[in-house]
């Protein structure tokens, strides 16, 4: 055997130590392995990450979409994006994109009640190890041509009744005629009609299932027939004989929440249903659209029940759905309560020798957004896929607490 000091034993120069030679060989091996590992990773690439609308005057609602492509070699997975404020809504059509597949993050930004140079952000989580958290920015300089007074309405109404109507004034800031073409409401139980040239009357009817609501009245004027010149937010609630509290159930957890020794508070939520007048009623056919959610129904006393909902499984990418049940109250024979599970994903590990962008280590929130809010009576949205079924009967009428 030739010694390490023999020039013929190595192509490296004389005097290089054994450790140095081994380190060099390991570096060559690592360099060869990293590209191979990277071939099996997802990779998200956006056409642009900043959407600049410049000056906006003739509409108070702006929309757009950030387009992206999975240029990697594995499936790209992501939940619904989150936004920096409630005035901005961002959505995606699906959660998984195959290699080479394109997608988009659509958004809508309501500018009502604001003015000047503003910026909002959309945050998108994904399993791309090099870009697990992408910030998308929307800029606009809003100088409204139309203004309304008041800038929003809060209207509470009882089931089966209607409000007297609330007048809203509309102004065109350049002094020209309004020329209102049409008025649209987001729900048929909200009506708006024109009073003269500068005022509309908004009325809310209690014809929808009891719940909290967040709706709009859109006004189209001038030559712009595609987008509203101003949008009036209408908030409030429709109340009935039965009330559910809270009006929605929400979990924010990690997949380790079900490990032994973890607090039950992480996976358990409670819902109370009571009669406002304290009269007796029954609950039956309690169910959930969420797989792995166990339900337990207990009577609290006269005119009340408590539902205990416990997560036995953590959905992979979060869930939006409903808890549904039937009641013996004729005016509210069916009720549904929105439920949302937001899963905290740990950031994927980057390939050996590569560094991921962003903050290291800590889990990141992947939040999904409910399509509605508040406990509602009416047909259940979709079939109840799983969950326990239960029924109960409230005792004699008593004082409501």
Tab-separated table of C-alpha atoms in Angstrom:
chain	number	residue	atom	x	y	z
A	1	UNK	CA	0.000	0.000	0.000
A	2	UNK	CA	1.256	3.463	-0.852
A	3	UNK	CA	1.575	5.982	1.953
A	4	UNK	CA	-0.481	9.198	2.050
A	5	UNK	CA	2.748	11.157	1.662
A	6	UNK	CA	3.422	9.501	-1.702
A	7	UNK	CA	2.494	11.935	-4.535
A	8	UNK	CA	1.145	9.035	-6.543
A	9	UNK	CA	-1.378	8.249	-3.837
A	10	UNK	CA	-3.432	11.430	-4.452
A	11	UNK	CA	-3.940	14.145	-7.019
A	12	UNK	CA	-3.894	16.741	-4.242
A	13	UNK	CA	-0.683	18.677	-3.604
A	14	UNK	CA	1.863	17.333	-1.157
A	15	UNK	CA	1.307	18.535	2.423
A	16	UNK	CA	-2.534	18.474	2.445
A	17	UNK	CA	-3.751	16.769	5.644
A	18	UNK	CA	-6.032	13.736	5.735
A	19	UNK	CA	-8.853	15.764	7.362
A	20	UNK	CA	-8.648	18.399	4.650
A	21	UNK	CA	-8.848	15.736	1.947
A	22	UNK	CA	-11.882	14.123	3.602
A	23	UNK	CA	-13.597	17.507	3.962
A	24	UNK	CA	-13.026	18.241	0.285
A	25	UNK	CA	-14.476	14.883	-0.707
A	26	UNK	CA	-17.528	15.446	1.515
A	27	UNK	CA	-18.072	18.845	-0.085
A	28	UNK	CA	-18.046	17.326	-3.564
A	29	UNK	CA	-20.513	14.651	-2.455
A	30	UNK	CA	-22.831	17.235	-0.855
A	31	UNK	CA	-22.766	19.398	-3.968
A	32	UNK	CA	-23.823	16.403	-6.011
A	33	UNK	CA	-26.656	15.480	-3.617
A	34	UNK	CA	-28.331	18.899	-3.152
A	35	UNK	CA	-29.545	19.264	-6.754
A	36	UNK	CA	-30.956	15.749	-6.632
A	37	UNK	CA	-32.894	16.500	-3.451
A	38	UNK	CA	-34.146	19.811	-4.836
A	39	UNK	CA	-35.694	18.055	-7.807
A	40	UNK	CA	-38.422	16.576	-5.594
A	41	UNK	CA	-39.532	19.845	-3.952
A	42	UNK	CA	-42.439	22.202	-4.737
A	43	UNK	CA	-41.574	25.753	-5.804
A	44	UNK	CA	-43.969	28.684	-6.027
A	45	UNK	CA	-43.221	31.535	-8.445
A	46	UNK	CA	-45.392	34.672	-8.735
A	47	UNK	CA	-45.717	36.903	-11.782
A	48	UNK	CA	-45.626	39.849	-9.356
A	49	UNK	CA	-45.908	40.316	-5.606
A	50	UNK	CA	-46.964	43.997	-5.641
A	51	UNK	CA	-50.261	45.168	-7.181
A	52	UNK	CA	-50.310	48.968	-7.615
A	53	UNK	CA	-53.636	50.552	-8.594
A	54	UNK	CA	-52.185	54.101	-8.655
A	55	UNK	CA	-55.014	56.660	-8.223
A	56	UNK	CA	-58.557	55.336	-7.707
A	57	UNK	CA	-61.528	57.739	-7.934
A	58	UNK	CA	-64.611	56.263	-9.600
A	59	UNK	CA	-65.109	53.118	-7.480
A	60	UNK	CA	-64.746	52.156	-3.822
A	61	UNK	CA	-64.098	48.454	-4.456
A	62	UNK	CA	-60.998	47.224	-6.259
A	63	UNK	CA	-60.308	43.649	-7.289
A	64	UNK	CA	-57.433	41.713	-8.803
A	65	UNK	CA	-55.431	38.490	-8.669
A	66	UNK	CA	-51.827	37.502	-7.997
A	67	UNK	CA	-50.948	34.740	-10.465
A	68	UNK	CA	-48.430	32.011	-9.638
A	69	UNK	CA	-47.087	28.701	-10.934
A	70	UNK	CA	-45.705	25.584	-9.287
A	71	UNK	CA	-42.356	25.292	-11.070
A	72	UNK	CA	-41.142	22.545	-8.745
A	73	UNK	CA	-41.284	18.746	-8.999
A	74	UNK	CA	-43.722	18.018	-6.143
A	75	UNK	CA	-47.258	19.044	-5.200
A	76	UNK	CA	-47.576	22.595	-3.857
A	77	UNK	CA	-49.900	22.747	-0.833
A	78	UNK	CA	-51.346	25.865	0.799
A	79	UNK	CA	-54.404	26.910	2.831
A	80	UNK	CA	-56.534	29.993	2.254
A	81	UNK	CA	-54.530	33.231	2.573
A	82	UNK	CA	-54.927	35.803	5.338
A	83	UNK	CA	-55.195	39.586	4.999
A	84	UNK	CA	-54.000	42.552	7.041
A	85	UNK	CA	-57.519	43.886	7.705
A	86	UNK	CA	-61.190	43.009	7.420
A	87	UNK	CA	-61.699	45.401	4.492
A	88	UNK	CA	-59.712	43.027	2.264
A	89	UNK	CA	-60.788	39.513	1.315
A	90	UNK	CA	-58.465	37.038	-0.441
A	91	UNK	CA	-59.404	33.586	-1.720
A	92	UNK	CA	-58.031	30.628	-3.643
A	93	UNK	CA	-59.986	28.073	-5.674
A	94	UNK	CA	-58.179	25.038	-4.258
A	95	UNK	CA	-55.395	23.994	-1.888
A	96	UNK	CA	-53.134	21.656	-3.946
A	97	UNK	CA	-51.324	22.478	-7.213
A	98	UNK	CA	-49.440	19.811	-9.158
A	99	UNK	CA	-46.032	20.437	-10.799
A	100	UNK	CA	-46.426	22.855	-13.700
A	101	UNK	CA	-49.921	23.895	-12.627
A	102	UNK	CA	-50.888	27.576	-12.457
A	103	UNK	CA	-53.150	29.306	-9.940
A	104	UNK	CA	-54.059	32.702	-8.545
A	105	UNK	CA	-54.833	34.480	-5.291
A	106	UNK	CA	-57.857	36.697	-5.973
A	107	UNK	CA	-58.635	39.668	-3.741
A	108	UNK	CA	-61.252	42.358	-3.137
A	109	UNK	CA	-60.497	45.549	-1.228
A	110	UNK	CA	-63.307	47.792	0.003
A	111	UNK	CA	-62.159	51.406	0.239
A	112	UNK	CA	-65.374	52.789	1.775
A	113	UNK	CA	-64.741	55.354	4.505
A	114	UNK	CA	-61.058	55.807	3.650
A	115	UNK	CA	-58.958	58.138	1.502
A	116	UNK	CA	-55.364	58.834	0.588
A	117	UNK	CA	-52.366	56.581	-0.112
A	118	UNK	CA	-52.894	53.144	1.443
A	119	UNK	CA	-51.363	49.684	1.404
A	120	UNK	CA	-52.751	46.266	2.384
A	121	UNK	CA	-51.116	42.853	2.469
A	122	UNK	CA	-52.108	39.272	1.754
A	123	UNK	CA	-50.107	36.506	3.449
A	124	UNK	CA	-49.847	33.107	1.776
A	125	UNK	CA	-48.370	30.044	3.473
A	126	UNK	CA	-47.142	27.037	1.472
A	127	UNK	CA	-44.972	23.919	1.694
A	128	UNK	CA	-42.286	25.471	-0.543
A	129	UNK	CA	-39.254	25.134	1.783
A	130	UNK	CA	-37.525	28.152	0.224
A	131	UNK	CA	-40.608	30.399	0.369
A	132	UNK	CA	-42.961	29.128	3.096
A	133	UNK	CA	-44.459	32.588	3.746
A	134	UNK	CA	-45.087	34.982	0.859
A	135	UNK	CA	-46.266	38.556	1.478
A	136	UNK	CA	-48.346	40.053	-1.362
A	137	UNK	CA	-48.852	43.828	-1.325
A	138	UNK	CA	-51.726	45.941	-2.715
A	139	UNK	CA	-51.293	49.718	-3.093
A	140	UNK	CA	-53.869	52.385	-3.934
A	141	UNK	CA	-54.231	56.150	-3.713
A	142	UNK	CA	-57.944	56.642	-3.065
A	143	UNK	CA	-59.582	59.981	-3.831
A	144	UNK	CA	-63.311	59.159	-3.870
A	145	UNK	CA	-65.486	60.896	-6.417
A	146	UNK	CA	-68.594	59.712	-4.539
A	147	UNK	CA	-69.250	59.735	-0.794
A	148	UNK	CA	-72.114	58.475	1.388
A	149	UNK	CA	-73.514	59.600	4.737
A	150	UNK	CA	-73.516	57.567	6.913
A	151	UNK	CA	-70.597	55.450	5.651
A	152	UNK	CA	-72.160	52.236	7.063
A	153	UNK	CA	-75.362	50.950	8.656
A	154	UNK	CA	-75.929	48.725	11.684
A	155	UNK	CA	-79.429	47.224	11.651
A	156	UNK	CA	-80.818	44.591	14.030
A	157	UNK	CA	-84.141	42.969	13.203
A	158	UNK	CA	-86.339	40.237	14.654
A	159	UNK	CA	-87.213	37.138	12.665
A	160	UNK	CA	-90.331	37.761	10.551
A	161	UNK	CA	-90.347	41.539	11.040
A	162	UNK	CA	-88.879	44.462	9.098
A	163	UNK	CA	-87.185	47.779	9.851
A	164	UNK	CA	-88.767	51.121	9.042
A	165	UNK	CA	-85.909	51.909	6.659
A	166	UNK	CA	-82.815	54.083	6.991
A	167	UNK	CA	-82.108	57.014	4.620
A	168	UNK	CA	-78.596	57.324	3.175
A	169	UNK	CA	-77.345	60.393	1.296
A	170	UNK	CA	-74.968	60.165	-1.676
A	171	UNK	CA	-72.712	63.014	-2.838
A	172	UNK	CA	-70.646	63.562	-5.978
A	173	UNK	CA	-67.612	65.603	-4.946
A	174	UNK	CA	-67.110	67.433	-8.270
A	175	UNK	CA	-70.630	68.922	-8.128
A	176	UNK	CA	-71.896	67.115	-11.238
A	177	UNK	CA	-75.238	65.210	-11.265
A	178	UNK	CA	-75.155	61.736	-9.685
A	179	UNK	CA	-76.893	59.937	-12.559
A	180	UNK	CA	-77.570	56.788	-10.511
A	181	UNK	CA	-78.155	53.891	-12.900
A	182	UNK	CA	-79.117	51.116	-10.473
A	183	UNK	CA	-78.840	49.893	-6.883
A	184	UNK	CA	-78.009	46.287	-5.954
A	185	UNK	CA	-78.122	44.552	-2.570
A	186	UNK	CA	-76.134	41.457	-1.617
A	187	UNK	CA	-79.233	39.699	-0.200
A	188	UNK	CA	-82.874	39.644	-1.336
A	189	UNK	CA	-84.068	40.449	2.209
A	190	UNK	CA	-82.251	43.799	2.030
A	191	UNK	CA	-83.927	46.375	-0.212
A	192	UNK	CA	-82.785	49.828	-1.317
A	193	UNK	CA	-84.771	52.338	-3.340
A	194	UNK	CA	-83.992	55.800	-4.671
A	195	UNK	CA	-85.539	58.823	-2.929
A	196	UNK	CA	-85.086	61.785	-5.238
A	197	UNK	CA	-81.653	62.266	-6.817
A	198	UNK	CA	-79.299	62.147	-3.823
A	199	UNK	CA	-80.834	59.779	-1.272
A	200	UNK	CA	-81.647	56.072	-0.985
A	201	UNK	CA	-83.754	54.207	1.593
A	202	UNK	CA	-82.337	50.943	2.944
A	203	UNK	CA	-84.649	48.391	4.595
A	204	UNK	CA	-83.763	45.065	6.238
A	205	UNK	CA	-86.362	42.310	6.598
A	206	UNK	CA	-86.091	39.425	9.029
A	207	UNK	CA	-86.657	36.780	6.375
A	208	UNK	CA	-83.254	35.091	6.633
A	209	UNK	CA	-82.219	32.492	9.234
A	210	UNK	CA	-81.318	34.138	12.578
A	211	UNK	CA	-77.613	35.054	12.578
A	212	UNK	CA	-75.154	37.920	12.534
A	213	UNK	CA	-74.697	39.308	9.033
A	214	UNK	CA	-72.313	41.495	7.031
A	215	UNK	CA	-73.876	42.563	3.713
A	216	UNK	CA	-73.667	45.434	1.209
A	217	UNK	CA	-75.657	47.890	-0.883
A	218	UNK	CA	-73.900	48.790	-4.149
A	219	UNK	CA	-74.659	51.938	-6.148
A	220	UNK	CA	-73.881	52.203	-9.875
A	221	UNK	CA	-73.788	55.662	-11.468
A	222	UNK	CA	-72.509	57.635	-14.452
A	223	UNK	CA	-70.869	55.753	-17.308
A	224	UNK	CA	-69.473	52.984	-15.079
A	225	UNK	CA	-71.910	50.077	-15.320
A	226	UNK	CA	-69.489	47.293	-14.321
A	227	UNK	CA	-68.249	48.361	-10.896
A	228	UNK	CA	-70.136	50.263	-8.162
A	229	UNK	CA	-69.174	53.877	-7.539
A	230	UNK	CA	-69.826	53.354	-3.833
A	231	UNK	CA	-70.616	50.376	-1.608
A	232	UNK	CA	-72.474	50.767	1.693
A	233	UNK	CA	-71.662	48.114	4.342
A	234	UNK	CA	-74.731	46.900	6.248
A	235	UNK	CA	-74.089	45.043	9.527
A	236	UNK	CA	-76.371	43.624	12.166
A	237	UNK	CA	-78.216	40.569	13.361
A	238	UNK	CA	-81.461	38.697	12.859
A	239	UNK	CA	-82.746	37.296	16.143
A	240	UNK	CA	-85.274	34.518	16.829
A	241	UNK	CA	-86.740	32.636	19.770
A	242	UNK	CA	-83.588	30.497	20.083
A	243	UNK	CA	-80.067	31.858	20.329
A	244	UNK	CA	-76.729	30.045	20.020
A	245	UNK	CA	-73.674	31.384	21.855
A	246	UNK	CA	-71.026	31.812	20.591
A	247	UNK	CA	-72.358	32.319	17.064
A	248	UNK	CA	-69.427	30.350	15.554
A	249	UNK	CA	-66.811	27.797	16.677
A	250	UNK	CA	-63.114	28.289	15.949
A	251	UNK	CA	-59.989	26.185	16.579
A	252	UNK	CA	-56.386	27.290	16.028
A	253	UNK	CA	-54.165	24.260	16.638
A	254	UNK	CA	-51.196	22.197	15.474
A	255	UNK	CA	-51.241	18.527	14.537
A	256	UNK	CA	-49.571	17.813	17.889
A	257	UNK	CA	-52.606	19.039	19.834
A	258	UNK	CA	-53.898	15.468	20.137
A	259	UNK	CA	-50.749	14.098	21.766
A	260	UNK	CA	-51.146	12.644	25.285
A	261	UNK	CA	-50.806	15.188	28.056
A	262	UNK	CA	-52.026	18.146	25.996
A	263	UNK	CA	-54.759	20.387	27.461
A	264	UNK	CA	-58.357	19.548	26.549
A	265	UNK	CA	-58.936	23.262	26.023
A	266	UNK	CA	-56.921	23.045	22.787
A	267	UNK	CA	-59.353	20.654	21.132
A	268	UNK	CA	-62.676	21.261	22.912
A	269	UNK	CA	-65.260	23.968	22.226
A	270	UNK	CA	-68.675	24.492	23.849
A	271	UNK	CA	-71.865	25.936	22.380
A	272	UNK	CA	-74.956	26.934	24.355
A	273	UNK	CA	-78.433	27.069	22.838
A	274	UNK	CA	-81.206	28.703	24.836
A	275	UNK	CA	-84.716	30.058	24.518
A	276	UNK	CA	-85.002	33.822	24.969
A	277	UNK	CA	-88.397	33.412	26.649
A	278	UNK	CA	-87.297	30.383	28.674
A	279	UNK	CA	-89.807	27.997	27.137
A	280	UNK	CA	-89.111	24.304	26.709
A	281	UNK	CA	-87.779	22.958	23.395
A	282	UNK	CA	-86.030	19.913	22.002
A	283	UNK	CA	-82.845	19.378	19.998
A	284	UNK	CA	-82.242	16.360	17.763
A	285	UNK	CA	-80.095	15.182	14.844
A	286	UNK	CA	-76.977	16.998	16.026
A	287	UNK	CA	-74.233	16.572	13.405
A	288	UNK	CA	-71.123	18.152	11.910
A	289	UNK	CA	-69.621	18.505	8.440
A	290	UNK	CA	-66.140	17.998	9.911
A	291	UNK	CA	-64.694	14.503	9.983
A	292	UNK	CA	-63.245	13.550	13.344
A	293	UNK	CA	-65.369	15.935	15.428
A	294	UNK	CA	-67.226	14.224	18.287
A	295	UNK	CA	-70.368	15.895	19.643
A	296	UNK	CA	-72.080	15.592	23.013
A	297	UNK	CA	-75.433	17.168	23.925
A	298	UNK	CA	-76.344	17.993	27.539
A	299	UNK	CA	-79.391	19.714	29.014
A	300	UNK	CA	-78.572	22.778	31.126
A	301	UNK	CA	-82.013	23.142	32.632
A	302	UNK	CA	-85.249	24.796	31.571
A	303	UNK	CA	-84.958	26.157	28.063
A	304	UNK	CA	-81.294	25.439	27.428
A	305	UNK	CA	-78.693	22.965	26.089
A	306	UNK	CA	-74.923	22.756	25.861
A	307	UNK	CA	-73.083	21.138	22.944
A	308	UNK	CA	-69.510	19.941	23.568
A	309	UNK	CA	-67.482	19.612	20.343
A	310	UNK	CA	-64.113	17.814	20.539
A	311	UNK	CA	-61.569	17.362	17.762
A	312	UNK	CA	-60.443	13.722	17.551
A	313	UNK	CA	-58.587	14.342	14.274
A	314	UNK	CA	-56.779	17.428	12.969
A	315	UNK	CA	-57.613	18.208	9.314
A	316	UNK	CA	-54.544	18.457	7.119
A	317	UNK	CA	-55.138	21.937	5.728
A	318	UNK	CA	-57.880	23.313	7.955
A	319	UNK	CA	-61.640	23.136	7.509
A	320	UNK	CA	-64.685	25.349	7.024
A	321	UNK	CA	-68.106	23.886	7.674
A	322	UNK	CA	-71.141	23.789	9.924
A	323	UNK	CA	-72.510	22.208	13.058
A	324	UNK	CA	-76.186	21.487	12.383
A	325	UNK	CA	-79.210	20.399	14.422
A	326	UNK	CA	-83.001	20.414	14.402
A	327	UNK	CA	-85.240	21.955	17.059
A	328	UNK	CA	-88.876	21.710	18.096
A	329	UNK	CA	-89.273	25.492	17.795
A	330	UNK	CA	-91.558	26.007	14.730
A	331	UNK	CA	-89.913	29.271	13.656
A	332	UNK	CA	-86.395	27.786	13.873
A	333	UNK	CA	-86.786	24.124	12.982
A	334	UNK	CA	-83.209	23.871	11.676
A	335	UNK	CA	-80.109	25.699	12.923
A	336	UNK	CA	-76.493	25.758	11.783
A	337	UNK	CA	-73.399	27.207	13.406
A	338	UNK	CA	-70.267	27.928	11.307
A	339	UNK	CA	-67.110	26.145	12.423
A	340	UNK	CA	-63.526	26.755	11.349
A	341	UNK	CA	-60.306	24.865	12.070
A	342	UNK	CA	-57.055	26.775	11.390
A	343	UNK	CA	-54.013	24.481	11.400
A	344	UNK	CA	-50.608	25.783	12.450
A	345	UNK	CA	-48.144	24.225	10.010
A	346	UNK	CA	-44.497	23.764	10.874
A	347	UNK	CA	-42.224	25.168	8.210
A	348	UNK	CA	-40.902	22.470	5.865
A	349	UNK	CA	-37.243	21.542	6.231
A	350	UNK	CA	-35.055	22.826	3.348
A	351	UNK	CA	-32.771	20.410	1.495
A	352	UNK	CA	-29.326	19.721	2.946
A	353	UNK	CA	-26.967	22.623	2.350
A	354	UNK	CA	-29.775	25.083	1.470
A	355	UNK	CA	-31.229	27.872	3.604
A	356	UNK	CA	-34.932	28.745	3.649
A	357	UNK	CA	-36.037	32.350	3.503
A	358	UNK	CA	-37.893	33.994	6.410
A	359	UNK	CA	-37.822	33.347	10.109
A	360	UNK	CA	-36.451	29.923	11.103
A	361	UNK	CA	-38.066	27.267	13.156
A	362	UNK	CA	-41.331	28.640	14.511
A	363	UNK	CA	-44.690	27.314	13.274
A	364	UNK	CA	-46.663	29.575	10.955
A	365	UNK	CA	-50.426	30.069	11.029
A	366	UNK	CA	-52.447	28.741	8.111
A	367	UNK	CA	-55.846	30.282	8.626
A	368	UNK	CA	-59.006	29.536	6.696
A	369	UNK	CA	-61.916	31.969	6.644
A	370	UNK	CA	-65.538	31.108	7.179
A	371	UNK	CA	-67.954	31.873	4.382
A	372	UNK	CA	-70.426	33.338	6.839
A	373	UNK	CA	-70.794	34.096	10.518
A	374	UNK	CA	-73.330	33.542	13.212
A	375	UNK	CA	-75.677	30.761	14.195
A	376	UNK	CA	-78.309	30.335	11.531
A	377	UNK	CA	-81.613	28.574	11.213
A	378	UNK	CA	-82.512	26.976	7.927
A	379	UNK	CA	-81.375	24.051	5.778
A	380	UNK	CA	-77.926	22.757	6.583
A	381	UNK	CA	-75.217	23.683	4.121
A	382	UNK	CA	-74.388	20.368	2.539
A	383	UNK	CA	-74.650	16.985	4.127
A	384	UNK	CA	-73.321	16.299	7.579
A	385	UNK	CA	-70.361	14.142	6.704
A	386	UNK	CA	-69.608	12.915	10.166
A	387	UNK	CA	-69.903	13.628	13.860
A	388	UNK	CA	-72.042	12.110	16.536
A	389	UNK	CA	-75.807	12.448	16.518
A	390	UNK	CA	-77.686	13.343	19.667
A	391	UNK	CA	-81.050	14.620	20.822
A	392	UNK	CA	-82.475	16.147	23.960
A	393	UNK	CA	-85.488	17.834	25.491
A	394	UNK	CA	-85.556	20.943	27.645
A	395	UNK	CA	-87.635	20.829	30.779
A	396	UNK	CA	-90.574	23.022	31.827
A	397	UNK	CA	-90.432	26.714	31.064
A	398	UNK	CA	-88.453	28.793	33.493
A	399	UNK	CA	-86.660	32.090	33.771
A	400	UNK	CA	-84.167	32.821	31.037
A	401	UNK	CA	-80.635	33.346	32.214
